[in-house]
Coordinates of C-alpha atoms and ligand atoms in Angstrom, one line a residue:
M1 CA 318.9 177.3 119.5
Y2 CA 320.2 179.1 116.1
R3 CA 319.0 182.7 117.1
S4 CA 317.7 184.7 120.4
H5 CA 317.4 187.8 118.0
N6 CA 317.3 188.5 114.3
C7 CA 319.9 190.7 112.8
G8 CA 317.7 194.0 112.7
E9 CA 316.2 194.1 116.1
L10 CA 319.0 194.8 118.7
R11 CA 319.0 198.5 120.1
E12 CA 320.6 200.2 123.0
S13 CA 318.1 198.8 125.4
H14 CA 319.6 195.0 124.8
I15 CA 323.1 196.5 125.8
N16 CA 324.8 193.9 128.4
Q17 CA 322.4 191.0 126.9
K18 CA 323.6 187.8 125.9
V19 CA 322.3 187.1 122.5
T20 CA 322.7 184.3 119.8
L21 CA 322.2 185.5 116.1
S22 CA 322.7 183.5 112.6
G23 CA 323.1 185.0 109.3
W24 CA 325.2 185.7 106.3
V25 CA 328.3 187.4 106.5
H26 CA 327.9 190.3 104.5
K27 CA 331.2 192.2 104.9
T28 CA 334.5 192.0 107.2
R29 CA 336.9 194.7 108.1
D30 CA 340.1 193.8 109.8
K31 CA 342.1 196.3 111.6
G32 CA 344.8 193.8 113.0
F33 CA 343.8 193.6 116.7
V34 CA 340.2 193.8 116.1
A35 CA 337.9 192.5 113.2
W36 CA 334.2 193.7 112.4
V37 CA 331.8 191.4 110.4
D38 CA 328.5 192.8 109.2
L39 CA 325.9 189.9 109.8
R40 CA 323.2 190.0 107.8
D41 CA 319.5 188.5 107.5
R42 CA 316.3 189.1 106.2
Y43 CA 315.9 191.7 108.9
G44 CA 318.7 193.7 108.6
I45 CA 322.5 193.8 109.6
T46 CA 324.2 193.6 112.9
Q47 CA 327.9 194.5 113.3
L48 CA 329.9 191.8 115.1
V49 CA 333.1 192.6 117.0
F50 CA 336.0 190.5 117.4
D51 CA 338.6 191.7 119.7
E52 CA 341.9 190.2 120.5
D53 CA 341.8 192.1 124.0
R54 CA 338.4 191.5 125.2
T55 CA 337.7 188.1 123.9
S56 CA 340.8 185.6 122.2
S57 CA 343.2 185.7 119.6
K58 CA 341.7 182.4 118.1
L59 CA 338.3 184.1 117.7
L60 CA 340.1 186.8 115.6
E61 CA 341.8 184.0 113.5
Q62 CA 338.2 182.4 113.2
A63 CA 336.9 186.0 112.2
R64 CA 339.5 186.2 109.3
S65 CA 338.6 182.9 108.2
L66 CA 335.1 183.8 107.4
G67 CA 334.3 184.5 103.5
R68 CA 331.5 186.6 102.2
E69 CA 328.1 184.8 102.3
F70 CA 329.3 182.0 104.8
V71 CA 326.3 181.2 107.1
V72 CA 327.2 181.6 110.8
Q73 CA 325.9 181.5 114.2
V74 CA 327.3 183.6 116.9
N75 CA 327.1 183.9 120.6
G76 CA 328.2 187.2 122.4
E77 CA 327.2 190.0 124.4
V78 CA 325.3 193.2 123.2
I79 CA 327.6 196.3 123.6
Q80 CA 327.5 200.0 123.0
R81 CA 329.1 200.7 119.5
A82 CA 332.0 203.4 119.8
S83 CA 331.5 204.9 116.1
K84 CA 327.7 204.9 115.9
N85 CA 326.1 204.2 112.4
P86 CA 322.8 206.2 112.2
N87 CA 322.0 204.9 108.7
I88 CA 321.2 201.8 110.1
P89 CA 318.4 200.8 113.0
T90 CA 321.0 198.6 114.9
G91 CA 323.5 201.4 114.2
N92 CA 324.1 202.1 118.1
I93 CA 325.1 198.6 119.5
E94 CA 327.5 195.9 118.3
V95 CA 327.8 192.3 119.3
L96 CA 331.0 191.4 121.3
V97 CA 331.6 187.8 119.8
E98 CA 332.3 184.9 122.1
E99 CA 331.6 182.0 119.9
V100 CA 331.3 181.5 116.2
I101 CA 330.0 178.4 114.6
V102 CA 330.2 178.2 110.7
L103 CA 327.0 176.7 109.7
N104 CA 327.9 176.5 106.3
E105 CA 330.7 178.0 104.0
S106 CA 329.8 179.9 100.9
K107 CA 331.7 180.1 97.3
T108 CA 332.5 183.6 96.4
P109 CA 329.2 184.8 95.0
P110 CA 329.2 185.9 91.3
F111 CA 328.1 189.5 92.2
T112 CA 328.0 191.7 95.1
I113 CA 325.0 191.2 97.5
E114 CA 324.5 195.1 97.8
D115 CA 321.6 197.5 97.1
E116 CA 323.6 198.5 93.9
T117 CA 325.1 195.5 92.6
D118 CA 328.0 195.2 90.2
G119 CA 326.0 191.8 88.5
G120 CA 324.2 192.2 85.2
E121 CA 320.5 191.0 84.7
D122 CA 321.4 187.7 83.0
I123 CA 323.8 186.7 86.1
R124 CA 321.4 187.9 88.5
M125 CA 318.7 185.7 87.1
K126 CA 320.9 182.6 86.8
Y127 CA 321.4 183.0 90.4
R128 CA 318.3 184.4 91.7
Y129 CA 318.6 182.9 94.9
L130 CA 321.5 185.3 95.7
D131 CA 319.6 188.0 93.9
I132 CA 316.9 187.8 96.4
R133 CA 319.2 188.5 99.5
R134 CA 319.6 191.9 97.9
N135 CA 317.5 194.4 99.8
P136 CA 315.5 195.7 96.7
V137 CA 314.3 192.5 95.3
K138 CA 313.7 191.1 99.1
E139 CA 311.6 194.2 99.8
N140 CA 309.7 194.0 96.6
L141 CA 308.8 190.4 97.4
I142 CA 307.6 191.3 100.8
F143 CA 305.8 194.1 99.4
R144 CA 304.0 191.8 96.8
S145 CA 302.9 189.7 99.8
K146 CA 301.7 192.5 101.8
V147 CA 299.4 193.5 98.4
A148 CA 298.3 190.2 98.3
I149 CA 297.2 189.8 102.0
E150 CA 295.5 193.0 101.9
V151 CA 293.5 191.9 98.6
R152 CA 292.6 188.5 100.5
K153 CA 291.5 190.6 103.8
Y154 CA 289.4 193.1 101.7
L155 CA 287.4 190.8 99.4
S156 CA 287.0 188.3 102.5
E157 CA 285.3 190.9 104.3
E158 CA 283.2 191.6 101.6
G159 CA 281.7 188.2 101.4
F160 CA 284.1 186.6 98.3
I161 CA 285.0 183.1 98.6
E162 CA 288.3 181.9 97.4
V163 CA 288.1 178.9 95.2
E164 CA 290.7 177.2 93.4
T165 CA 290.2 175.9 89.8
P166 CA 291.9 173.6 87.8
V167 CA 295.3 174.2 85.8
L168 CA 294.7 171.2 83.4
I169 CA 291.7 172.3 81.2
K170 CA 290.5 172.8 77.9
S171 CA 291.3 176.2 75.9
T172 CA 289.7 179.3 77.5
P173 CA 290.0 182.0 74.8
E174 CA 291.5 185.4 75.9
G175 CA 293.0 186.1 72.5
A176 CA 296.4 184.5 73.0
R177 CA 298.1 180.8 72.0
D178 CA 297.3 178.1 74.8
F179 CA 300.1 176.2 76.3
V180 CA 299.3 173.0 76.1
V181 CA 300.1 169.4 78.0
P182 CA 299.9 166.0 76.4
S183 CA 298.1 163.7 78.4
R184 CA 299.8 160.2 78.9
M185 CA 296.5 158.4 79.9
N186 CA 294.7 159.8 77.1
E187 CA 296.6 159.1 74.0
G188 CA 296.8 162.0 71.5
Q189 CA 295.1 164.1 73.9
F190 CA 295.9 167.5 75.4
Y191 CA 295.1 169.7 78.1
A192 CA 295.3 173.4 77.9
L193 CA 296.8 175.6 80.8
P194 CA 293.9 178.3 81.7
Q195 CA 294.5 181.8 79.8
S196 CA 292.3 182.7 82.7
P197 CA 289.7 180.7 85.2
Q198 CA 287.1 182.6 82.9
T199 CA 284.6 179.5 82.3
F200 CA 285.2 178.1 85.6
K201 CA 284.1 181.2 87.6
Q202 CA 281.3 181.6 85.4
L203 CA 280.1 178.0 86.1
L204 CA 280.8 178.8 89.9
M205 CA 278.4 181.5 89.6
V206 CA 275.8 178.9 87.9
G207 CA 276.7 176.6 91.0
G208 CA 275.4 179.6 93.3
L209 CA 278.6 180.8 94.8
D210 CA 277.7 184.4 94.1
K211 CA 280.8 186.2 95.0
Y212 CA 284.1 184.3 93.9
F213 CA 287.8 185.3 93.8
Q214 CA 291.2 183.7 93.4
I215 CA 294.7 184.8 93.1
V216 CA 295.6 182.5 90.6
K217 CA 298.4 181.8 87.7
C218 CA 297.3 182.2 84.1
F219 CA 299.4 181.3 81.0
R220 CA 299.8 183.0 77.7
D221 CA 301.8 181.5 75.0
E222 CA 302.5 185.0 73.5
D223 CA 305.5 186.5 71.4
L224 CA 306.8 188.1 74.3
R225 CA 306.7 191.6 74.4
A226 CA 308.8 193.7 76.7
D227 CA 308.0 192.9 80.3
R228 CA 305.3 190.2 79.6
Q229 CA 305.5 187.0 81.4
P230 CA 304.2 183.7 79.9
E231 CA 302.9 182.9 83.5
F232 CA 301.4 185.6 85.4
T233 CA 299.1 186.2 88.2
Q234 CA 295.6 187.5 88.1
I235 CA 293.2 188.6 91.0
D236 CA 290.3 186.8 89.4
C237 CA 286.8 187.8 90.5
E238 CA 283.0 187.1 90.0
M239 CA 279.7 188.0 91.2
A240 CA 276.1 187.0 90.2
F241 CA 273.1 189.2 90.3
V242 CA 274.9 192.2 89.4
E243 CA 274.9 194.8 86.8
Q244 CA 278.2 196.7 85.7
E245 CA 277.5 199.4 88.2
D246 CA 277.7 196.8 91.0
I247 CA 281.2 195.6 89.5
L248 CA 282.7 198.9 89.2
N249 CA 281.5 199.9 92.8
A250 CA 282.7 196.9 94.5
F251 CA 286.3 196.8 92.8
E252 CA 286.6 200.4 93.1
G253 CA 286.4 199.6 96.5
L254 CA 289.1 196.9 96.5
T255 CA 291.3 199.5 94.7
K256 CA 290.8 202.2 97.1
H257 CA 291.5 200.1 99.9
L258 CA 294.8 199.0 98.4
L259 CA 295.8 202.7 97.7
K260 CA 294.8 203.6 101.2
E261 CA 296.4 200.5 103.0
I262 CA 299.4 200.1 100.9
K263 CA 300.0 203.8 99.8
G264 CA 298.3 206.0 102.4
V265 CA 296.5 207.4 99.3
D266 CA 292.9 208.4 99.7
I267 CA 290.9 208.9 96.3
E268 CA 287.4 210.0 96.6
S269 CA 285.9 208.2 93.2
F270 CA 287.3 207.3 90.1
P271 CA 286.5 209.2 86.9
R272 CA 284.9 207.3 84.3
I273 CA 284.9 207.8 80.8
T274 CA 284.0 205.8 77.6
F275 CA 286.3 204.2 75.4
D276 CA 285.5 206.4 72.8
E277 CA 286.1 209.4 74.7
A278 CA 289.3 207.9 75.7
M279 CA 290.3 207.3 72.2
K280 CA 289.4 211.1 71.4
R281 CA 290.9 212.7 74.4
F282 CA 294.0 210.7 74.7
G283 CA 294.6 208.5 71.7
N284 CA 294.8 205.6 74.1
D285 CA 292.3 203.1 76.0
K286 CA 294.4 203.2 79.1
P287 CA 295.0 206.8 79.3
D288 CA 297.6 208.4 81.8
I289 CA 295.6 211.3 83.3
R290 CA 298.3 212.5 86.0
F291 CA 299.0 215.1 83.3
G292 CA 297.1 217.0 80.6
M293 CA 298.2 217.5 77.2
E294 CA 294.5 216.4 75.9
F295 CA 294.3 216.1 72.3
G296 CA 292.8 219.1 70.3
E297 CA 291.3 218.2 67.0
L298 CA 292.0 220.6 64.4
N299 CA 290.0 219.6 61.3
E300 CA 287.8 222.6 61.6
V301 CA 290.2 225.2 61.8
A302 CA 293.3 223.6 59.9
Q303 CA 291.5 221.9 56.9
H304 CA 290.6 224.0 53.7
K305 CA 293.4 226.2 53.6
D306 CA 296.1 225.3 50.9
F307 CA 297.9 222.5 53.1
N308 CA 297.1 219.5 51.2
V309 CA 298.9 217.2 53.9
F310 CA 296.2 218.4 56.4
N311 CA 293.4 218.5 53.6
S312 CA 293.7 215.0 52.7
A313 CA 293.9 213.7 56.2
E314 CA 291.2 212.0 58.1
L315 CA 292.0 213.4 61.3
V316 CA 294.1 216.6 62.0
V317 CA 295.3 216.5 65.8
G318 CA 297.4 218.1 68.3
I319 CA 299.0 218.6 71.7
A320 CA 300.1 221.4 73.5
V321 CA 303.4 220.6 75.4
P322 CA 303.8 222.8 78.4
G323 CA 307.0 225.0 78.2
G324 CA 307.9 223.7 74.8
N325 CA 308.7 226.7 73.0
S326 CA 311.9 226.5 74.5
Y327 CA 312.9 223.8 72.5
T328 CA 315.6 224.7 69.9
R329 CA 315.1 223.9 66.4
K330 CA 317.3 221.1 66.6
E331 CA 315.5 219.5 69.5
I332 CA 312.3 219.9 67.6
D333 CA 313.8 218.4 64.4
K334 CA 315.0 215.5 66.6
L335 CA 311.2 215.2 68.0
T336 CA 310.0 214.7 64.4
D337 CA 312.6 212.1 63.8
W338 CA 311.3 210.4 67.0
V339 CA 307.7 210.2 65.7
K340 CA 309.0 209.4 62.3
R341 CA 310.6 206.0 64.0
P342 CA 308.8 202.9 62.6
Q343 CA 307.9 202.0 66.0
V344 CA 305.7 205.1 66.0
G345 CA 305.4 205.5 62.3
A346 CA 304.0 209.0 61.8
L347 CA 304.8 210.8 58.3
G348 CA 306.1 214.1 59.7
M349 CA 305.1 216.4 62.5
V350 CA 303.9 220.1 62.2
Y351 CA 304.7 222.4 65.1
S352 CA 303.4 225.9 66.0
R353 CA 305.5 227.7 68.6
C354 CA 303.5 229.9 71.1
N355 CA 305.5 233.0 71.9
D356 CA 305.4 234.9 75.3
D357 CA 304.3 238.2 73.1
G358 CA 301.2 236.1 72.2
S359 CA 302.3 235.6 68.6
F360 CA 302.9 232.3 66.9
K361 CA 305.6 230.8 64.6
S362 CA 304.8 227.6 63.1
S363 CA 306.4 225.0 60.5
V364 CA 303.6 225.9 58.2
D365 CA 303.6 229.7 58.2
K366 CA 302.9 229.7 54.5
F367 CA 299.6 228.3 54.8
Y368 CA 298.5 229.7 58.2
D369 CA 298.1 233.3 59.6
Q370 CA 298.3 234.4 63.0
E371 CA 294.7 234.0 63.4
D372 CA 294.5 230.5 62.5
L373 CA 297.3 229.5 64.7
A374 CA 295.6 231.3 67.4
K375 CA 292.7 228.8 66.7
W376 CA 295.1 225.9 67.0
A377 CA 296.2 227.2 70.4
D378 CA 292.7 227.7 71.4
V379 CA 291.7 223.9 70.6
T380 CA 294.6 222.4 72.1
G381 CA 294.5 224.6 75.2
A382 CA 298.2 225.9 74.4
K383 CA 299.5 229.1 76.4
A384 CA 302.2 231.4 75.8
G385 CA 305.4 229.3 76.2
D386 CA 304.1 226.3 74.8
L387 CA 304.8 224.3 71.9
I388 CA 301.8 222.8 69.7
C389 CA 302.9 219.3 67.9
V390 CA 300.2 218.2 65.1
L391 CA 299.9 215.0 63.6
S392 CA 297.5 213.8 60.6
G393 CA 296.5 211.0 58.7
D394 CA 294.4 208.1 59.2
Q395 CA 292.1 208.5 62.5
N396 CA 293.3 205.5 64.3
K397 CA 296.7 205.3 63.2
V398 CA 297.3 209.1 64.1
R399 CA 295.7 208.9 67.5
T400 CA 298.2 206.0 68.6
Q401 CA 301.1 207.8 67.2
L402 CA 300.4 211.2 68.8
S403 CA 299.4 209.1 72.0
A404 CA 302.8 207.8 72.0
L405 CA 304.5 211.0 71.7
R406 CA 302.1 212.6 74.6
M407 CA 303.5 209.7 76.6
E408 CA 307.1 210.3 75.7
L409 CA 307.2 214.0 76.3
A410 CA 305.5 213.5 79.7
E411 CA 308.1 211.0 80.5
R412 CA 311.0 213.6 79.3
L413 CA 309.0 216.5 81.2
G414 CA 308.7 214.7 84.4
L415 CA 305.1 214.6 84.6
R416 CA 304.7 210.6 85.1
N417 CA 305.3 210.9 89.0
P418 CA 305.4 207.3 90.4
E419 CA 304.1 208.3 93.7
E420 CA 301.0 209.9 92.3
F421 CA 298.3 207.6 91.5
A422 CA 295.3 208.5 89.0
P423 CA 293.0 205.7 88.5
L424 CA 290.1 205.7 86.0
W425 CA 287.4 203.4 84.6
V426 CA 287.2 203.1 80.9
I427 CA 283.9 201.8 80.0
D428 CA 281.5 200.8 77.1
F429 CA 284.4 199.1 75.1
P430 CA 283.2 197.8 71.5
L431 CA 282.2 194.1 71.5
L432 CA 284.2 193.3 68.6
E433 CA 287.6 194.3 67.1
L434 CA 288.2 194.0 63.2
D435 CA 291.3 192.0 62.4
E436 CA 292.8 194.0 59.8
E437 CA 294.8 191.1 58.2
T438 CA 292.0 188.4 58.0
G439 CA 289.1 190.8 57.8
H440 CA 287.2 188.8 60.7
Y441 CA 286.0 190.3 63.9
H442 CA 287.0 188.9 67.1
A443 CA 286.0 189.5 70.5
M444 CA 287.7 192.4 72.1
H445 CA 287.5 191.3 75.6
H446 CA 286.3 187.6 75.2
P447 CA 283.3 185.7 73.5
F448 CA 281.5 185.6 76.8
T449 CA 280.9 189.2 77.0
S450 CA 277.5 190.6 76.8
P451 CA 276.5 193.3 74.4
K452 CA 275.0 196.6 75.9
P453 CA 271.0 196.1 76.5
G454 CA 269.6 196.4 73.0
Q455 CA 272.4 196.4 70.7
L456 CA 272.1 192.6 69.9
E457 CA 270.4 193.8 66.7
L458 CA 273.4 195.6 65.6
L459 CA 275.5 192.6 65.3
D460 CA 274.1 191.9 61.9
S461 CA 274.2 195.1 60.2
D462 CA 277.1 197.2 61.9
P463 CA 279.1 194.8 64.1
G464 CA 281.7 197.1 65.0
A465 CA 279.5 199.4 66.2
V466 CA 278.1 197.1 69.0
R467 CA 279.1 198.2 72.5
A468 CA 279.8 195.8 75.4
N469 CA 278.9 195.9 78.9
A470 CA 282.7 195.8 79.1
Y471 CA 285.3 197.9 81.4
D472 CA 288.6 198.4 82.3
L473 CA 290.3 199.7 85.2
V474 CA 293.3 201.9 84.4
L475 CA 296.1 203.2 86.8
N476 CA 298.8 205.7 85.4
G477 CA 298.7 204.8 81.9
N478 CA 298.4 200.8 82.6
E479 CA 295.4 198.7 82.1
I480 CA 295.5 197.0 85.8
G481 CA 292.1 195.4 85.6
G482 CA 289.6 194.4 82.9
G483 CA 286.3 192.7 82.9
S484 CA 282.7 192.4 81.6
I485 CA 279.0 191.7 82.6
R486 CA 278.6 188.1 80.9
I487 CA 276.1 186.5 78.6
H488 CA 274.1 184.1 80.8
D489 CA 271.6 182.9 78.2
K490 CA 272.3 179.9 76.0
E491 CA 270.7 181.7 72.8
I492 CA 272.7 184.6 73.0
Q493 CA 275.9 183.0 73.5
S494 CA 275.0 180.8 70.4
T495 CA 274.6 183.8 68.4
M496 CA 277.6 185.1 69.6
F497 CA 279.9 182.2 68.7
K498 CA 278.3 182.3 65.4
H499 CA 279.1 186.0 64.8
L500 CA 282.9 185.0 65.9
G501 CA 282.8 182.5 63.1
F502 CA 282.4 179.3 65.3
T503 CA 280.2 176.6 63.4
P504 CA 277.7 175.2 65.8
E505 CA 279.7 171.7 66.1
E506 CA 282.8 174.0 67.0
A507 CA 280.9 175.8 69.4
K508 CA 279.4 173.0 71.1
A509 CA 282.7 170.8 71.1
Q510 CA 284.5 173.7 72.6
F511 CA 282.1 175.3 74.9
G512 CA 279.1 172.9 75.1
F513 CA 279.7 172.5 79.1
L514 CA 279.3 176.3 79.4
M515 CA 276.2 176.4 77.2
D516 CA 274.6 173.5 78.8
A517 CA 275.1 174.9 82.4
F518 CA 273.2 177.9 80.9
Q519 CA 270.3 175.8 80.5
Y520 CA 270.1 175.1 84.4
G521 CA 269.5 178.6 85.8
A522 CA 272.2 180.4 85.1
P523 CA 272.2 183.8 87.2
P524 CA 273.2 187.1 85.7
H525 CA 276.7 187.5 86.3
G526 CA 279.9 189.6 85.7
G527 CA 283.4 190.0 86.8
I528 CA 286.9 191.3 86.4
A529 CA 290.5 190.3 86.6
F530 CA 293.3 192.4 87.8
G531 CA 297.0 191.8 86.9
L532 CA 298.5 191.6 90.3
D533 CA 302.3 191.5 89.0
R534 CA 301.8 195.0 87.2
L535 CA 299.5 196.1 90.0
V536 CA 302.2 195.4 92.6
A537 CA 304.6 197.1 90.4
I538 CA 302.8 200.4 90.1
L539 CA 301.9 200.3 93.7
G540 CA 305.7 199.9 94.3
G541 CA 306.3 203.0 92.2
Q542 CA 308.3 200.8 89.5
E543 CA 307.9 199.9 85.7
T544 CA 309.2 196.4 85.6
I545 CA 307.2 193.4 86.7
R546 CA 310.0 191.0 86.6
D547 CA 311.2 192.8 89.6
F548 CA 308.1 191.8 91.6
I549 CA 308.3 188.3 90.7
A550 CA 310.3 186.1 92.7
F551 CA 311.7 183.4 89.7
P552 CA 310.7 185.2 86.7
K553 CA 311.2 184.4 83.1
N554 CA 313.4 186.1 80.8
N555 CA 312.4 187.8 77.3
S556 CA 312.4 184.4 75.5
G557 CA 310.5 182.8 78.2
R558 CA 313.3 181.1 79.6
D559 CA 314.0 180.2 83.1
V560 CA 317.6 180.7 82.9
M561 CA 318.2 179.5 86.5
I562 CA 316.5 176.2 86.3
D563 CA 317.3 176.1 82.7
A564 CA 313.6 175.5 81.3
P565 CA 312.2 174.8 79.1
A566 CA 314.3 171.6 78.2
P567 CA 314.2 168.7 76.2
I568 CA 312.8 165.7 78.1
D569 CA 314.1 162.1 77.9
K570 CA 313.4 159.6 75.3
E571 CA 311.5 157.1 77.6
Q572 CA 309.2 160.1 78.8
L573 CA 308.7 161.1 75.5
K574 CA 307.9 157.8 74.3
E575 CA 305.2 157.0 77.0
L576 CA 303.5 160.2 75.8
N577 CA 302.8 158.3 72.3
L578 CA 302.8 161.8 70.4
K579 CA 302.4 161.0 66.7
L580 CA 304.3 163.9 65.4
D581 CA 304.2 163.4 61.8
I582 CA 301.6 166.0 60.8
Ligands
LIG1 N1 289.1 186.6 82.2 C1 289.4 187.9 81.9 C2 290.6 188.3 81.4 O1 291.6 187.5 82.1 C3 288.9 188.7 82.6 C4 287.4 189.1 83.1 O2 286.7 189.2 82.2 O3 286.8 188.8 84.2 O4 291.0 189.3 81.1

């Protein structure tokens, strides 16, 4: 037997018991006549003592030969610890070792296995299995497992059935590039890895399964933005005979359950705002509502004076920065430089200080008097002591820029408290989105999303105005879930494909199977998918999803531990019969 107890469970109540422990040598301290070894496993650390007087000098010699991360088994007796360590649960006892067995030796690890390690990101990723021995990574993986279990518990209890869908499939458009897999048996043909199980879950509804979920890997070959993974996990869900309201209620239920079980947070009900309202109030379709600084549109009060920058702008919009009047001129200049960085792209920033005596001092005093500036304060909700920051220009651009500033300032002001949770639904998304480069419309969510009732007619006359039965669940400024009510009628689906630029032949070749299925009694249906990696990271109070994935890929999509992707050998390549000259 390798162990009678684990390294985290012995207490004073075990004193005088004979025990067997196994684990890794965490640390050794040698005092000459006595040596201590911290033995570590998944559950904690137990101090072992090797004592010349109480045991033997041979044992002490053995203790000295143990290197960091050796795997050992010890037999011994639990005794009272002379100098107690209140910082660890086993800190009142130690194990007086009577026998040590080295189960495996270890090379010196390339970084310290400590909460605060000396290893950089790259080296930790190369030796991820050692990184996982560290508490922070281990705890994150345990936390993730807990979240997944709660998801399964809740959804199963609500009558959802977990169904696995295939991984070798045909393209499912979610707006990214497919990863493809050549088929050896079907020369010259390829599978695509699912960007999501979208079409399959819809077919399960046609199959009558009614409530489906799956915790599932999805694959998207995107140029990697910071903290995106080419393979990631979704909690994918679909329901039949539902309207938007049913879906929102069902998955608000799941999210509340997770917040309650995992974080002990009770949230009564989630606010809902439309996409248009989100853009107007926060310049963002995934607003962080843990703090205010809502947008105030200033066109009416700031245009038609002599300030041409504002007069020629489509939108003049500002936010009130709480306490911002304390910023020095230099700090405000720096902020202006910040919004002018190419990543944000504003042309400049106008500001107005709100002084404690109720007066204002702006960067455009030449054009605006106290009365004008008082109106700015009114519209942006600024109070004495605040700073009003104003951007202007093209409506869409300026909203995005001001949203970036709002988030940056909130971060600096410490308003983004990771232990506070502010979920909301954003609903009524546009059905289509104009691709500025090609001038074509594409589906904002995906091509299976249903327009809102009565809006189909608008598709011809004003495609950009058509709203969809599509919704996102937003948590602390992150989109953690998104879904829609689907089209379940073959004709409407064909019309949709036509508007998205598919010829009938292309639509048939790619999605004929779905449209065929719609001819056999497809029920009304809809669903949602949550990004599990991001959800877990946010619930864990952290930003980076990599820290919650056992074996993540780096920013170039590489797994540096197994060194993938990698070339394949000639024989394997030959078998695939790829005709590579295109
Ligand atoms: N398949 C969608 C996605 O991956 C989610 C959904 O519509 O249910 O974003």
